[in-house]
Amino acid sequence: MKKSIRALALAGLTGVAVMAAVPSAEAHGWRRGPSSGAVVAGVVGGLALGALAGAALASPAPPPRAYYAPPPPPPAYYAPPVAYYAPPPPPPPVVVYETRPRVYYPRSYY
């Protein structure tokens, strides 16, 4: 849109500069009145400027900027809390109950 407006403004300024720089060509009464060439030039110039303005206004507006929510933070991984554990108590002593050993004495013959 800005480029077409700049081009239109530049064309308009160029046209004004050319019209101001060209001296008037008077034929001193020869062929008085507007000639058909001037009318055609005015019509064609008007159509050209109308086409430029219509093309500049008919261009679709740019789509609105899309704003997205920021992404969620990455998951945080934490080490488990430090815990000091006492060693387990030793196992209880194994108690084995045995009977008294039997002792056999041979019988004596007296």
PDB file of C-alpha atoms in Angstrom:
ATOM      1  CA  MET A   1       0.000   0.000   0.000  1.00  0.00           C
ATOM      2  CA  LYS A   2       2.795   2.413   0.849  1.00  0.00           C
ATOM      3  CA  LYS A   3       4.570   1.641  -2.411  1.00  0.00           C
ATOM      4  CA  SER A   4       1.509   2.367  -4.513  1.00  0.00           C
ATOM      5  CA  ILE A   5       0.852   5.634  -2.671  1.00  0.00           C
ATOM      6  CA  ARG A   6       4.472   6.650  -3.169  1.00  0.00           C
ATOM      7  CA  ALA A   7       4.248   5.768  -6.856  1.00  0.00           C
ATOM      8  CA  LEU A   8       1.042   7.774  -7.200  1.00  0.00           C
ATOM      9  CA  ALA A   9       2.559  10.755  -5.426  1.00  0.00           C
ATOM     10  CA  LEU A  10       5.694  10.546  -7.557  1.00  0.00           C
ATOM     11  CA  ALA A  11       3.631  10.375 -10.743  1.00  0.00           C
ATOM     12  CA  GLY A  12       1.597  13.376  -9.644  1.00  0.00           C
ATOM     13  CA  LEU A  13       4.668  15.409  -8.783  1.00  0.00           C
ATOM     14  CA  THR A  14       6.282  14.470 -12.087  1.00  0.00           C
ATOM     15  CA  GLY A  15       3.173  15.553 -13.965  1.00  0.00           C
ATOM     16  CA  VAL A  16       3.031  18.883 -12.150  1.00  0.00           C
ATOM     17  CA  ALA A  17       6.722  19.469 -12.819  1.00  0.00           C
ATOM     18  CA  VAL A  18       6.353  18.681 -16.519  1.00  0.00           C
ATOM     19  CA  MET A  19       3.304  20.931 -16.851  1.00  0.00           C
ATOM     20  CA  ALA A  20       5.113  23.801 -15.142  1.00  0.00           C
ATOM     21  CA  ALA A  21       8.243  23.398 -17.245  1.00  0.00           C
ATOM     22  CA  VAL A  22       6.515  23.243 -20.640  1.00  0.00           C
ATOM     23  CA  PRO A  23       5.871  26.706 -22.065  1.00  0.00           C
ATOM     24  CA  SER A  24       2.474  27.342 -23.459  1.00  0.00           C
ATOM     25  CA  ALA A  25       2.279  26.773 -27.169  1.00  0.00           C
ATOM     26  CA  GLU A  26      -0.035  29.370 -28.601  1.00  0.00           C
ATOM     27  CA  ALA A  27      -0.778  29.306 -32.266  1.00  0.00           C
ATOM     28  CA  HIS A  28      -2.072  32.854 -32.246  1.00  0.00           C
ATOM     29  CA  GLY A  29      -5.627  32.042 -33.098  1.00  0.00           C
ATOM     30  CA  TRP A  30      -5.019  29.060 -35.301  1.00  0.00           C
ATOM     31  CA  ARG A  31      -7.423  26.293 -34.419  1.00  0.00           C
ATOM     32  CA  ARG A  32      -8.997  27.862 -31.445  1.00  0.00           C
ATOM     33  CA  GLY A  33     -10.835  25.798 -28.818  1.00  0.00           C
ATOM     34  CA  PRO A  34     -10.017  22.504 -27.181  1.00  0.00           C
ATOM     35  CA  SER A  35      -8.716  19.941 -29.555  1.00  0.00           C
ATOM     36  CA  SER A  36      -9.899  16.351 -29.409  1.00  0.00           C
ATOM     37  CA  GLY A  37      -6.401  15.196 -28.397  1.00  0.00           C
ATOM     38  CA  ALA A  38      -6.553  17.157 -25.168  1.00  0.00           C
ATOM     39  CA  VAL A  39      -9.898  15.665 -24.280  1.00  0.00           C
ATOM     40  CA  VAL A  40      -8.678  12.139 -24.992  1.00  0.00           C
ATOM     41  CA  ALA A  41      -5.510  12.745 -22.965  1.00  0.00           C
ATOM     42  CA  GLY A  42      -7.595  13.966 -20.040  1.00  0.00           C
ATOM     43  CA  VAL A  43      -9.880  10.965 -20.208  1.00  0.00           C
ATOM     44  CA  VAL A  44      -7.015   8.464 -20.491  1.00  0.00           C
ATOM     45  CA  GLY A  45      -5.088  10.165 -17.684  1.00  0.00           C
ATOM     46  CA  GLY A  46      -8.169  10.142 -15.477  1.00  0.00           C
ATOM     47  CA  LEU A  47      -8.759   6.486 -16.167  1.00  0.00           C
ATOM     48  CA  ALA A  48      -5.111   5.684 -15.375  1.00  0.00           C
ATOM     49  CA  LEU A  49      -5.180   7.592 -12.099  1.00  0.00           C
ATOM     50  CA  GLY A  50      -8.526   6.015 -11.211  1.00  0.00           C
ATOM     51  CA  ALA A  51      -7.132   2.567 -11.894  1.00  0.00           C
ATOM     52  CA  LEU A  52      -4.112   3.246  -9.676  1.00  0.00           C
ATOM     53  CA  ALA A  53      -6.249   4.596  -6.857  1.00  0.00           C
ATOM     54  CA  GLY A  54      -8.717   1.712  -7.160  1.00  0.00           C
ATOM     55  CA  ALA A  55      -5.931  -0.861  -7.101  1.00  0.00           C
ATOM     56  CA  ALA A  56      -4.397   0.783  -4.041  1.00  0.00           C
ATOM     57  CA  LEU A  57      -7.699   0.827  -2.180  1.00  0.00           C
ATOM     58  CA  ALA A  58      -8.856  -2.621  -3.290  1.00  0.00           C
ATOM     59  CA  SER A  59      -5.884  -4.527  -1.925  1.00  0.00           C
ATOM     60  CA  PRO A  60      -6.900  -6.567   1.112  1.00  0.00           C
ATOM     61  CA  ALA A  61      -5.716  -5.456   4.473  1.00  0.00           C
ATOM     62  CA  PRO A  62      -2.918  -7.531   5.969  1.00  0.00           C
ATOM     63  CA  PRO A  63      -4.085 -10.104   8.481  1.00  0.00           C
ATOM     64  CA  PRO A  64      -3.895  -9.056  12.113  1.00  0.00           C
ATOM     65  CA  ARG A  65      -0.887 -10.161  14.062  1.00  0.00           C
ATOM     66  CA  ALA A  66      -1.468 -13.316  15.973  1.00  0.00           C
ATOM     67  CA  TYR A  67      -0.440 -13.286  19.579  1.00  0.00           C
ATOM     68  CA  TYR A  68       0.153 -16.627  21.200  1.00  0.00           C
ATOM     69  CA  ALA A  69       0.565 -17.445  24.833  1.00  0.00           C
ATOM     70  CA  PRO A  70       4.143 -18.207  25.828  1.00  0.00           C
ATOM     71  CA  PRO A  71       4.990 -21.889  25.987  1.00  0.00           C
ATOM     72  CA  PRO A  72       4.806 -23.545  29.386  1.00  0.00           C
ATOM     73  CA  PRO A  73       8.065 -23.874  31.257  1.00  0.00           C
ATOM     74  CA  PRO A  74       9.881 -27.159  30.857  1.00  0.00           C
ATOM     75  CA  PRO A  75       9.196 -29.764  33.531  1.00  0.00           C
ATOM     76  CA  ALA A  76      11.535 -29.483  36.467  1.00  0.00           C
ATOM     77  CA  TYR A  77      13.166 -32.607  37.756  1.00  0.00           C
ATOM     78  CA  TYR A  78      14.294 -32.431  41.327  1.00  0.00           C
ATOM     79  CA  ALA A  79      16.445 -34.914  43.176  1.00  0.00           C
ATOM     80  CA  PRO A  80      14.687 -36.708  46.006  1.00  0.00           C
ATOM     81  CA  PRO A  81      15.316 -35.202  49.425  1.00  0.00           C
ATOM     82  CA  VAL A  82      18.404 -36.401  51.185  1.00  0.00           C
ATOM     83  CA  ALA A  83      17.539 -38.770  54.004  1.00  0.00           C
ATOM     84  CA  TYR A  84      19.971 -40.474  56.307  1.00  0.00           C
ATOM     85  CA  TYR A  85      18.866 -43.829  57.610  1.00  0.00           C
ATOM     86  CA  ALA A  86      20.414 -45.737  60.491  1.00  0.00           C
ATOM     87  CA  PRO A  87      21.624 -49.206  59.641  1.00  0.00           C
ATOM     88  CA  PRO A  88      19.202 -51.925  60.587  1.00  0.00           C
ATOM     89  CA  PRO A  89      19.800 -53.562  63.949  1.00  0.00           C
ATOM     90  CA  PRO A  90      21.672 -56.861  63.900  1.00  0.00           C
ATOM     91  CA  PRO A  91      19.535 -59.947  63.878  1.00  0.00           C
ATOM     92  CA  PRO A  92      18.872 -61.506  67.269  1.00  0.00           C
ATOM     93  CA  PRO A  93      21.175 -64.347  68.245  1.00  0.00           C
ATOM     94  CA  VAL A  94      19.977 -67.752  67.277  1.00  0.00           C
ATOM     95  CA  VAL A  95      19.290 -69.806  70.373  1.00  0.00           C
ATOM     96  CA  VAL A  96      19.232 -73.519  69.923  1.00  0.00           C
ATOM     97  CA  TYR A  97      17.911 -75.506  72.842  1.00  0.00           C
ATOM     98  CA  GLU A  98      19.498 -78.903  73.053  1.00  0.00           C
ATOM     99  CA  THR A  99      18.917 -81.561  75.517  1.00  0.00           C
ATOM    100  CA  ARG A 100      21.654 -82.762  77.702  1.00  0.00           C
ATOM    101  CA  PRO A 101      23.807 -85.257  75.971  1.00  0.00           C
ATOM    102  CA  ARG A 102      23.123 -88.774  77.095  1.00  0.00           C
ATOM    103  CA  VAL A 103      26.062 -90.632  78.201  1.00  0.00           C
ATOM    104  CA  TYR A 104      25.877 -94.402  78.406  1.00  0.00           C
ATOM    105  CA  TYR A 105      28.145 -96.123  80.781  1.00  0.00           C
ATOM    106  CA  PRO A 106      28.578 -99.770  80.409  1.00  0.00           C
ATOM    107  CA  ARG A 107      27.250-101.773  83.280  1.00  0.00           C
ATOM    108  CA  SER A 108      29.822-103.213  85.422  1.00  0.00           C
ATOM    109  CA  TYR A 109      29.508-106.641  86.706  1.00  0.00           C
ATOM    110  CA  TYR A 110      30.580-106.708  90.282  1.00  0.00           C
TER     111      TYR A 110
END
